[in-house]
Coordinates of C-alpha atoms (C1' of nucleotides) in Angstrom, one line a residue:
Chain K
X1 CA 11.4 122.1 -3.0
X2 CA 10.4 124.1 -5.7
X3 CA 12.4 122.0 -8.7
X4 CA 9.5 121.7 -11.0
X5 CA 8.5 125.7 -10.9
X6 CA 12.1 126.6 -11.4
X7 CA 12.6 123.9 -14.4
X8 CA 9.6 125.5 -16.0
X9 CA 10.5 128.9 -15.5
X10 CA 13.8 128.2 -17.4
X11 CA 11.5 127.4 -20.3
X12 CA 11.5 131.4 -20.1
X13 CA 14.7 132.6 -18.9
X14 CA 17.8 130.8 -17.1
X15 CA 17.7 131.9 -13.2
X16 CA 20.4 132.3 -11.0
X17 CA 21.2 130.4 -7.8
X18 CA 19.9 133.4 -5.7
X19 CA 16.7 133.3 -7.9
X20 CA 15.9 129.9 -7.2
X21 CA 16.8 130.1 -3.5
X22 CA 14.5 133.3 -3.1
X23 CA 11.6 131.3 -4.7
X24 CA 11.6 128.6 -1.7
X25 CA 11.6 131.4 0.9
X26 CA 8.2 132.2 0.0
X27 CA 7.0 128.6 1.3
X28 CA 5.3 129.2 4.8
X29 CA 3.7 125.8 4.9
X30 CA 3.4 122.5 3.0
X31 CA 0.2 120.1 3.0
X32 CA -0.6 116.9 1.7
X33 CA -4.0 115.8 0.5
X34 CA -5.8 112.6 -0.4
X35 CA -7.6 112.4 -3.7
X36 CA -10.9 114.1 -3.6
X37 CA -9.8 116.5 -0.7
X38 CA -10.1 120.0 -1.7
X39 CA -7.2 122.6 -1.1
X40 CA -9.6 125.6 -1.0
X41 CA -13.1 126.4 -1.7
X42 CA -15.2 128.6 -4.2
X43 CA -15.9 132.0 -2.3
X44 CA -13.4 131.5 0.6
X45 CA -10.9 134.3 1.1
X46 CA -7.6 134.0 -0.7
X47 CA -4.9 133.7 1.8
X48 CA -2.1 131.8 0.4
X49 CA -1.0 130.6 -3.0
X50 CA -0.8 127.0 -4.1
X51 CA 2.7 125.6 -5.7
X52 CA 2.1 122.1 -6.7
X53 CA 5.1 120.1 -5.6
X54 CA 3.6 116.5 -6.6
X55 CA 0.5 115.0 -7.9
X56 CA -2.4 116.5 -9.9
X57 CA -5.0 118.8 -8.9
X58 CA -7.9 120.7 -10.8
X59 CA -9.8 123.9 -10.5
X60 CA -13.6 123.6 -11.0
X61 CA -16.7 125.4 -10.7
X62 CA -19.9 124.0 -9.7
X63 CA -23.4 125.1 -11.1
X64 CA -26.7 125.1 -9.5
X65 CA -27.9 122.7 -12.4
X66 CA -25.7 120.1 -11.2
X67 CA -23.0 120.9 -13.9
X68 CA -19.4 120.9 -12.9
X69 CA -17.1 122.6 -15.1
X70 CA -13.1 122.3 -14.6
X71 CA -11.4 125.3 -15.5
X72 CA -7.7 124.0 -14.6
X73 CA -5.6 121.1 -14.4
X74 CA -2.7 121.8 -11.7
X75 CA 0.5 119.8 -12.5
X76 CA 3.5 119.6 -10.5
X77 CA 5.2 122.9 -10.9
X78 CA 2.2 125.1 -11.2
X79 CA 2.0 128.1 -9.3
X80 CA -1.7 129.0 -8.8
X81 CA -3.2 132.6 -9.0
X82 CA 0.3 134.7 -8.5
X83 CA -1.8 137.7 -8.0
X84 CA -4.9 136.1 -6.8
X85 CA -4.4 137.4 -3.7
X86 CA -5.8 140.8 -4.9
X87 CA -9.1 139.2 -5.1
X88 CA -11.5 139.0 -2.5
X89 CA -12.7 135.6 -2.8
X90 CA -11.5 132.5 -4.9
X91 CA -13.8 132.1 -7.8
X92 CA -13.3 128.4 -8.1
X93 CA -12.5 125.3 -6.0
X94 CA -9.3 123.3 -5.9
X95 CA -9.4 119.7 -5.5
X96 CA -6.7 116.9 -5.5
X97 CA -7.1 114.3 -8.3
X98 CA -4.2 112.2 -6.7
X99 CA -2.3 112.1 -3.6
X100 CA -1.0 115.8 -3.5
X101 CA 1.7 117.7 -2.0
X102 CA 1.1 121.6 -2.4
X103 CA 3.1 124.2 -0.7
X104 CA 1.6 127.3 0.4
X105 CA 3.2 130.4 -0.5
X106 CA 2.8 133.8 1.4
X107 CA 1.3 136.4 -1.3
X108 CA 3.2 139.5 0.6
X109 CA 6.6 137.4 0.6
X110 CA 6.1 136.7 -3.2
X111 CA 5.7 140.3 -3.9
X112 CA 8.5 141.3 -2.1
X113 CA 10.7 139.0 -3.8
X114 CA 9.7 139.8 -6.9
X115 CA 10.2 143.7 -6.4
X116 CA 13.8 142.7 -5.7
X117 CA 14.2 140.3 -8.5
X118 CA 13.5 141.7 -11.9
X119 CA 14.3 138.4 -13.9
X120 CA 12.5 136.3 -11.4
X121 CA 9.7 138.9 -11.7
X122 CA 9.4 138.5 -15.3
X123 CA 9.6 134.7 -15.2
X124 CA 6.8 134.9 -12.9
X125 CA 4.7 137.1 -15.1
X126 CA 5.7 134.8 -18.1
X127 CA 4.1 131.9 -16.0
X128 CA 1.0 133.7 -15.5
X129 CA 0.2 134.8 -18.6
X130 CA 1.1 131.2 -20.3
X131 CA -1.7 130.2 -18.0
X132 CA -3.9 132.8 -19.4
X133 CA -3.0 131.7 -23.0
X134 CA -4.1 128.2 -21.8
X135 CA -7.2 129.3 -20.9
X136 CA -8.1 131.0 -24.3
X137 CA -7.0 127.7 -25.8
X138 CA -9.6 125.8 -23.6
X139 CA -12.2 128.3 -24.8
X140 CA -11.5 127.5 -28.5
X141 CA -11.6 123.9 -27.9
X142 CA -14.9 124.0 -26.3
X143 CA -16.2 126.6 -28.7
X144 CA -15.1 125.3 -32.0
X145 CA -13.4 121.8 -31.9
X146 CA -15.4 118.8 -32.1
X147 CA -15.1 115.7 -29.5
X148 CA -12.1 114.3 -31.0
X149 CA -10.0 117.4 -31.5
X150 CA -11.1 118.4 -28.3
X151 CA -9.8 115.2 -26.3
X152 CA -6.9 114.9 -28.4
X153 CA -5.9 118.5 -28.0
X154 CA -6.2 118.4 -24.1
X155 CA -3.8 115.0 -24.2
X156 CA -1.4 117.1 -26.4
X157 CA -1.3 120.0 -24.0
X158 CA -1.0 117.8 -20.9
X159 CA 1.8 115.9 -22.6
X160 CA 3.6 119.1 -23.4
X161 CA 3.4 120.7 -19.8
X162 CA 4.6 117.8 -18.3
X163 CA 7.4 117.7 -20.7
X164 CA 8.3 121.0 -19.8
X165 CA 9.0 120.0 -16.2
X166 CA 10.7 116.7 -17.1
X167 CA 7.9 114.7 -16.4
X168 CA 7.2 113.4 -20.0
X169 CA 9.8 111.3 -21.8
X170 CA 9.4 109.0 -25.1
X171 CA 6.0 109.2 -25.5
X172 CA 4.4 108.6 -22.4
X173 CA 3.6 110.4 -19.3
X174 CA 1.3 110.6 -16.2
X175 CA -2.4 111.1 -16.7
X176 CA -4.1 110.4 -13.4
X177 CA -7.6 111.5 -14.7
X178 CA -10.8 109.3 -15.1
X179 CA -13.2 109.6 -18.1
X180 CA -15.5 111.3 -16.0
X181 CA -12.6 114.1 -15.2
X182 CA -11.9 114.5 -18.5
X183 CA -15.6 115.1 -19.3
X184 CA -16.2 117.8 -16.7
X185 CA -13.0 119.3 -18.3
X186 CA -14.2 119.4 -22.0
X187 CA -17.9 120.2 -21.5
X188 CA -19.0 116.5 -22.4
X189 CA -20.5 113.5 -20.9
X190 CA -18.0 110.5 -19.9
X191 CA -20.1 108.3 -22.0
X192 CA -19.2 110.6 -24.9
X193 CA -15.5 110.7 -23.6
X194 CA -15.6 106.9 -23.6
X195 CA -16.4 106.7 -27.4
X196 CA -14.1 109.5 -28.6
X197 CA -11.1 107.7 -26.6
X198 CA -12.2 104.3 -28.2
X199 CA -11.8 106.0 -31.8
X200 CA -8.4 107.6 -30.6
X201 CA -7.3 104.1 -29.6
X202 CA -8.4 102.5 -32.7
X203 CA -6.5 104.6 -34.6
X204 CA -3.6 103.6 -32.7
X205 CA -3.0 107.2 -31.9
X206 CA -3.1 107.1 -28.1
X207 CA -3.2 104.6 -25.2
X208 CA -4.4 105.4 -21.9
X209 CA -4.0 102.8 -19.2
X210 CA -3.1 102.6 -15.6
X211 CA -3.4 106.3 -15.0
X212 CA -0.7 106.6 -18.1
X213 CA -1.0 107.9 -21.3
X214 CA 1.0 106.6 -24.2
X215 CA 1.4 108.5 -27.8
X216 CA 3.5 106.1 -30.1
X217 CA 3.2 109.2 -32.5
X218 CA 2.9 112.8 -31.0
X219 CA 3.2 114.5 -34.1
X220 CA 0.2 112.5 -35.7
X221 CA -2.2 113.1 -32.4
X222 CA -1.1 116.9 -33.0
X223 CA -2.5 116.9 -36.5
X224 CA -5.7 115.3 -35.3
X225 CA -6.1 117.9 -32.7
X226 CA -5.0 120.9 -34.8
X227 CA -2.7 121.2 -31.9
X228 CA 0.1 123.8 -32.4
X229 CA 2.2 124.4 -29.0
X230 CA 3.0 128.0 -29.6
X231 CA 0.6 128.9 -26.9
X232 CA 2.5 127.2 -24.3
X233 CA 5.1 129.8 -24.9
X234 CA 8.0 127.2 -24.0
X235 CA 10.3 128.8 -26.6
X236 CA 12.8 130.5 -24.1
X237 CA 11.3 134.2 -24.9
X238 CA 13.0 135.7 -22.0
X239 CA 16.6 134.4 -23.0
X240 CA 18.1 138.0 -23.1
X241 CA 17.5 138.0 -19.3
X242 CA 19.4 134.7 -18.6
X243 CA 21.5 134.8 -15.5
X244 CA 25.2 134.7 -16.4
X245 CA 26.9 131.2 -16.0
X246 CA 29.0 132.6 -12.9
X247 CA 25.5 133.5 -11.2
X248 CA 24.2 130.0 -11.6
Chain J
X1 CA -7.7 160.3 -21.7
X2 CA -8.0 157.3 -19.5
X3 CA -11.0 158.1 -17.8
X4 CA -12.8 154.9 -18.5
X5 CA -9.7 152.8 -17.0
X6 CA -9.7 155.0 -13.7
X7 CA -13.4 154.7 -13.5
X8 CA -13.0 150.9 -13.6
X9 CA -10.0 150.7 -11.3
X10 CA -12.1 152.4 -8.7
X11 CA -14.3 149.8 -8.2
X12 CA -11.6 148.0 -6.6
X13 CA -9.5 151.0 -5.0
X14 CA -9.8 154.9 -4.8
X15 CA -6.7 156.5 -6.7
X16 CA -4.9 159.5 -6.0
X17 CA -4.7 162.4 -8.6
X18 CA -1.0 161.5 -8.7
X19 CA -1.8 157.7 -9.6
X20 CA -4.4 158.8 -12.3
X21 CA -1.8 161.3 -14.0
X22 CA 0.8 158.6 -13.9
X23 CA -1.5 156.3 -16.0
X24 CA -1.8 158.8 -18.7
X25 CA 2.2 159.0 -18.9
X26 CA 2.3 155.6 -20.2
X27 CA 0.3 156.3 -23.3
X28 CA 3.0 156.7 -26.2
X29 CA 0.1 156.8 -29.2
X30 CA -3.3 157.0 -30.0
X31 CA -4.9 155.3 -33.0
X32 CA -8.6 155.4 -34.8
X33 CA -9.9 152.1 -36.6
X34 CA -12.7 151.6 -38.7
X35 CA -14.9 148.5 -37.9
X36 CA -13.2 145.4 -39.3
X37 CA -9.3 146.8 -39.1
X38 CA -7.2 145.0 -36.7
X39 CA -4.9 146.4 -34.2
X40 CA -2.6 143.2 -34.1
X41 CA -2.4 139.9 -35.4
X42 CA -2.0 136.5 -33.8
X43 CA 1.7 135.5 -34.1
X44 CA 2.9 139.2 -34.5
X45 CA 5.5 140.2 -31.8
X46 CA 4.2 142.4 -28.7
X47 CA 5.1 145.9 -29.0
X48 CA 2.5 148.0 -27.2
X49 CA -0.3 147.4 -24.7
X50 CA -4.0 148.5 -25.7
X51 CA -6.2 150.8 -23.8
X52 CA -9.6 151.1 -25.3
X53 CA -10.6 154.6 -25.0
X54 CA -13.9 154.5 -27.3
X55 CA -15.7 151.7 -29.1
X56 CA -15.5 148.0 -29.1
X57 CA -13.0 145.8 -30.1
X58 CA -12.6 141.9 -29.9
X59 CA -10.1 139.1 -29.7
X60 CA -10.3 136.0 -31.6
X61 CA -8.4 132.9 -32.9
X62 CA -8.7 131.6 -36.3
X63 CA -8.6 127.9 -36.8
X64 CA -7.3 126.1 -40.0
X65 CA -11.1 124.5 -40.5
X66 CA -12.3 128.1 -40.8
X67 CA -14.1 128.4 -37.3
X68 CA -13.4 131.4 -35.5
X69 CA -13.8 131.9 -31.6
X70 CA -13.9 135.1 -30.0
X71 CA -11.8 134.9 -26.6
X72 CA -12.7 138.4 -25.3
X73 CA -14.7 141.6 -25.7
X74 CA -12.8 145.0 -25.4
X75 CA -14.7 147.5 -23.9
X76 CA -14.0 151.2 -23.2
X77 CA -11.6 151.2 -20.3
X78 CA -10.2 147.7 -21.1
X79 CA -6.3 147.3 -20.8
X80 CA -5.5 144.6 -22.9
X81 CA -2.7 142.4 -21.6
X82 CA -1.0 144.2 -19.0
X83 CA 2.1 141.8 -19.0
X84 CA 1.6 140.6 -22.3
X85 CA 5.0 142.0 -23.1
X86 CA 6.7 139.0 -21.7
X87 CA 5.2 137.0 -24.3
X88 CA 7.0 136.7 -27.8
X89 CA 4.1 136.8 -30.0
X90 CA 0.5 137.6 -29.3
X91 CA -1.8 134.5 -29.5
X92 CA -4.9 136.2 -30.9
X93 CA -6.0 139.1 -33.3
X94 CA -7.7 141.9 -32.1
X95 CA -10.2 143.6 -34.4
X96 CA -12.3 146.8 -33.9
X97 CA -15.9 146.1 -33.9
X98 CA -16.8 149.8 -33.9
X99 CA -15.3 153.0 -35.1
X100 CA -12.5 152.6 -32.3
X101 CA -9.9 154.7 -30.4
X102 CA -7.0 153.0 -28.8
X103 CA -4.2 154.2 -26.9
X104 CA -0.8 152.2 -27.1
X105 CA 1.2 152.2 -23.9
X106 CA 4.7 151.4 -23.4
X107 CA 5.2 148.2 -21.5
X108 CA 8.4 149.7 -19.9
X109 CA 6.6 152.9 -18.7
X110 CA 3.7 150.9 -17.2
X111 CA 6.2 148.9 -15.5
X112 CA 8.1 151.8 -13.9
X113 CA 5.0 153.4 -12.9
X114 CA 3.7 150.3 -11.5
X115 CA 6.8 149.7 -9.4
X116 CA 6.7 153.3 -8.0
X117 CA 3.0 153.1 -7.2
X118 CA 1.7 150.3 -4.7
X119 CA -1.8 151.0 -5.0
X120 CA -1.9 151.7 -9.0
X121 CA 0.0 148.4 -9.1
X122 CA -2.3 146.6 -7.1
X123 CA -5.3 148.2 -8.9
X124 CA -3.6 146.8 -12.4
X125 CA -3.3 143.5 -11.0
X126 CA -7.0 143.2 -9.9
X127 CA -7.7 144.4 -13.3
X128 CA -5.8 141.8 -15.0
X129 CA -7.1 139.0 -12.4
X130 CA -10.9 140.1 -13.2
X131 CA -9.8 139.6 -17.0
X132 CA -8.7 135.9 -16.3
X133 CA -12.0 135.4 -13.9
X134 CA -14.2 136.4 -17.1
X135 CA -12.0 133.8 -19.4
X136 CA -13.0 131.1 -16.6
X137 CA -16.6 132.3 -16.7
X138 CA -16.9 132.0 -20.5
X139 CA -15.6 128.6 -20.1
X140 CA -18.3 127.6 -18.1
X141 CA -20.6 129.0 -20.2
X142 CA -19.5 127.0 -23.2
X143 CA -18.9 123.9 -21.2
X144 CA -22.0 123.7 -19.0
X145 CA -24.8 126.2 -20.2
X146 CA -27.2 125.8 -23.2
X147 CA -28.0 127.9 -25.6
X148 CA -30.6 130.1 -23.8
X149 CA -28.2 130.7 -20.6
X150 CA -25.2 131.0 -22.6
X151 CA -26.6 134.2 -24.3
X152 CA -28.4 135.6 -21.7
X153 CA -25.1 135.4 -19.5
X154 CA -22.9 137.1 -21.9
X155 CA -25.5 139.8 -22.2
X156 CA -25.4 140.2 -18.4
X157 CA -21.9 140.4 -18.3
X158 CA -21.6 143.2 -21.2
X159 CA -24.1 145.0 -19.2
X160 CA -22.4 145.0 -16.1
X161 CA -19.0 145.6 -17.2
X162 CA -20.3 148.7 -18.9
X163 CA -22.2 149.7 -16.1
X164 CA -19.0 149.5 -14.0
X165 CA -17.4 152.5 -16.2
X166 CA -20.7 154.2 -16.5
X167 CA -21.9 153.2 -19.8
X168 CA -25.2 151.3 -18.8
X169 CA -27.7 153.3 -17.2
X170 CA -31.6 152.4 -16.6
X171 CA -31.6 149.0 -18.0
X172 CA -29.9 149.9 -21.5
X173 CA -26.5 150.0 -22.6
X174 CA -24.3 150.0 -26.3
X175 CA -24.3 146.5 -27.7
X176 CA -22.5 147.0 -31.1
X177 CA -22.3 143.3 -32.1
X178 CA -24.0 141.3 -34.9
X179 CA -25.6 138.0 -34.3
X180 CA -22.7 136.4 -36.1
X181 CA -20.2 138.1 -33.4
X182 CA -22.4 136.9 -30.7
X183 CA -22.0 133.3 -32.5
X184 CA -18.3 133.4 -32.8
X185 CA -18.2 134.5 -29.1
X186 CA -20.6 131.7 -27.8
X187 CA -19.1 128.8 -29.8
X188 CA -22.5 128.7 -31.8
X189 CA -24.0 129.7 -35.4
X190 CA -25.6 132.8 -36.0
X191 CA -28.7 131.0 -37.1
X192 CA -29.0 129.4 -33.6
X193 CA -28.3 132.8 -31.8
X194 CA -31.0 134.3 -33.8
X195 CA -33.5 131.7 -32.6
X196 CA -32.0 131.9 -28.9
X197 CA -32.7 135.5 -29.3
X198 CA -36.3 135.4 -30.5
X199 CA -37.1 133.4 -27.3
X200 CA -35.5 136.1 -25.2
X201 CA -37.4 138.7 -26.7
X202 CA -40.8 136.4 -26.5
X203 CA -40.5 136.4 -23.0
X204 CA -40.0 140.3 -22.8
X205 CA -36.7 139.7 -21.0
X206 CA -34.3 141.8 -23.6
X207 CA -34.4 143.9 -27.0
X208 CA -31.5 144.3 -29.3
X209 CA -31.9 147.0 -31.7
X210 CA -29.9 149.8 -33.1
X211 CA -27.0 148.4 -31.5
X212 CA -28.5 148.9 -28.1
X213 CA -29.4 146.5 -25.3
X214 CA -32.5 147.1 -23.4
X215 CA -33.0 145.0 -20.3
X216 CA -36.4 145.8 -18.6
X217 CA -35.8 143.5 -15.8
X218 CA -32.2 142.6 -15.4
X219 CA -32.9 140.6 -12.5
X220 CA -35.1 138.3 -14.2
X221 CA -32.4 138.0 -17.1
X222 CA -29.8 137.0 -14.5
X223 CA -32.2 134.3 -13.4
X224 CA -32.5 132.8 -16.7
X225 CA -28.9 133.1 -17.2
X226 CA -27.7 131.5 -13.7
X227 CA -25.8 134.8 -13.5
X228 CA -24.3 135.9 -10.5
X229 CA -21.7 139.0 -10.8
X230 CA -19.3 138.0 -8.1
X231 CA -16.8 137.0 -10.6
X232 CA -16.7 140.4 -11.9
X233 CA -15.2 141.4 -8.4
X234 CA -16.7 144.7 -8.4
X235 CA -17.0 144.9 -4.6
X236 CA -14.2 147.5 -3.9
X237 CA -12.1 144.7 -2.3
X238 CA -9.3 147.3 -2.3
X239 CA -11.0 149.6 -0.2
X240 CA -8.4 149.3 2.6
X241 CA -5.8 150.5 -0.1
X242 CA -7.9 153.9 -0.8
X243 CA -6.4 157.3 -1.2
X244 CA -7.0 159.5 1.3
X245 CA -9.0 162.5 0.4
X246 CA -6.4 164.9 0.6
X247 CA -4.8 163.0 -2.0
X248 CA -7.6 163.3 -4.7
Chain X
dC1 C1' -33.6 153.7 -54.4
dG2 C1' -30.6 150.6 -55.0
dT3 C1' -27.1 147.4 -52.8
dG4 C1' -24.8 144.7 -49.6
dA5 C1' -25.1 143.4 -44.8
dT6 C1' -27.8 141.6 -41.1
dA7 C1' -31.7 139.1 -39.8
dT8 C1' -35.1 135.6 -40.1
dT9 C1' -37.5 131.3 -41.5
dG10 C1' -37.9 126.3 -42.8
dA11 C1' -36.1 121.7 -43.5
dA12 C1' -33.3 118.1 -43.1
dT13 C1' -29.0 115.9 -40.8
dG14 C1' -26.0 114.8 -37.1
dC15 C1' -23.3 115.0 -32.9
dA16 C1' -23.6 114.6 -28.6
dA17 C1' -26.6 114.0 -24.0
dT18 C1' -29.4 110.8 -21.8
dC19 C1' -30.9 106.5 -19.8
dA20 C1' -30.0 102.2 -18.5
dA21 C1' -28.0 98.0 -18.1
dG22 C1' -24.1 94.9 -17.9
dC23 C1' -18.8 94.5 -17.6
dT24 C1' -14.3 94.9 -15.5
dC25 C1' -10.9 95.8 -12.7
dC26 C1' -9.2 95.9 -8.0
dG27 C1' -8.9 96.3 -2.8
dT28 C1' -10.8 94.3 1.1
dG29 C1' -12.4 90.9 4.1
dG30 C1' -14.3 86.4 5.3
Chain L
dC1 C1' -8.5 81.6 -2.1
dC2 C1' -12.9 83.5 -2.8
dA3 C1' -17.2 86.5 -2.2
dC4 C1' -18.2 90.8 -2.1
dG5 C1' -18.6 96.0 -3.5
dG6 C1' -17.9 99.8 -5.4
dA7 C1' -15.4 102.7 -8.9
dG8 C1' -14.8 103.1 -13.3
dC9 C1' -15.5 101.8 -18.1
dT10 C1' -18.3 100.0 -22.1
dT11 C1' -22.0 99.2 -24.9
dG12 C1' -26.8 100.2 -26.8
dA13 C1' -31.0 102.7 -28.1
dT14 C1' -33.3 106.9 -27.8
dT15 C1' -33.8 111.9 -27.6
dG16 C1' -33.0 116.7 -28.4
dC17 C1' -30.2 120.6 -29.3
dA18 C1' -27.8 122.9 -32.5
dT19 C1' -25.7 122.6 -37.2
dT20 C1' -25.9 123.2 -41.9
dC21 C1' -28.0 124.5 -46.3
dA22 C1' -30.9 127.5 -48.6
dA23 C1' -34.3 130.9 -49.3
dT24 C1' -36.3 135.3 -48.4
dA25 C1' -36.8 139.7 -45.7
dT26 C1' -35.4 143.5 -43.7
dC27 C1' -32.4 147.4 -42.5
dA28 C1' -28.5 150.9 -43.0
dC29 C1' -26.5 153.5 -46.0
dG30 C1' -24.7 156.0 -49.9

DNA sequence: CGTGATATTGAATGCAATCAAGCTCCGTGG
DNA sequence: CCACGGAGCTTGATTGCATTCAATATCACG
């Protein structure tokens, strides 16, 4: 039930069977949403944390002037706002981009579990920090990368993040987003995204069809994007905390 | 020694005397830096957390193409990367913008202290979440606000953040940044910042001189910026955790 | 009073937004 | 099977904000 999250956390440290089971115990409900349905609204009190089981969602902020900025994509295995429970109100809206299955976790239960399990606690904090690191990288994209780099960079990120949970393989992965959505994430218009996408395609770097991304040569796209995967911190930095073979 | 941080945290919940003293026990060293000196470098292993005591710093990422993007301003009372210790390497460089005094805190000590003090633990998590919220708001600025809104928004934020630690009063506060620095934070050039600043000045909205900001009418600037302070979460959302009068 | 950093101004260029129209694909229902 | 409708994609023309380059002015400080 929490397989993707576990798989992701094991990019940091190897969990024990007990750790893995403990995670599932925090789940208090599971919801299914249709594309366009929202899981929570900006300004609402935070009750539960979301763990994406299947499908994609995104978090966005809506401005008075009509603009909309996506601040995060939520993929399978993503745990949203580990400690958001201390904030009085959600500061963005979470909406499903595809058919979506999310678990709702009790903040109190998570806290108990984390208190009892140092390895798991560190893994969750690692995940949270990686989230902040991704946000900083987005900021760099919006601030300092041009259209081509920006789009290529996002595609690289989404590919790597999916590979970390086993959803990308052999240069292809799901990419269930419209050009409109990409534009809302990259601070541009869908028209411009369209043109940028065409040049990427013309160079034979990526193809984006049927809600799937194909990258024949990932390294080449990474060069165009100025992408370096360090900020995703997938290098098993917590290996010294690994569970013993006997615990797994 | 940790007065600004304490003052900031008390925008969330009232701490006990014991909580306040405990914070100071995590300090293992104190450093003084000159403007332009860096406290840590992108890629370096993370040894200590920084608590800004006095002066300003900023975190930035340097790109191959020469661009530089500031991802955070660090003001007095700011605790940088509460759990960054789980990451193998820092993902940005921290440089002093003024004469700067920072305390270095031991991650392990912080963890011990947090484990023993639920109220303090929550307050620190609140601070961390507020940091993430600020980052999201910056993303919205870079993605969806034009030059004028962007600059006005940043100035409002820096004013409010300083007010939360008692450094802003009566429409004026320190603002020890060059136009170059503002440009590096807002994803623009210093030339354009200069022009934007001039229109803000021409409207009588702000004056920025001698490294100080003066805003005769904060509310008016907030309207121009589309600024709403909710994302700073300064509303004492943790009041139910407040220390009893007898503990203070 | 001199020097380097910071700020200001002007002119030319360019990237991306905007507006508007048409196209393609796909699911639905007659 | 085809007509229809809608969402998403593509294209063109125009506009505008911000960059770039370059020169000059001002300020802070020794």
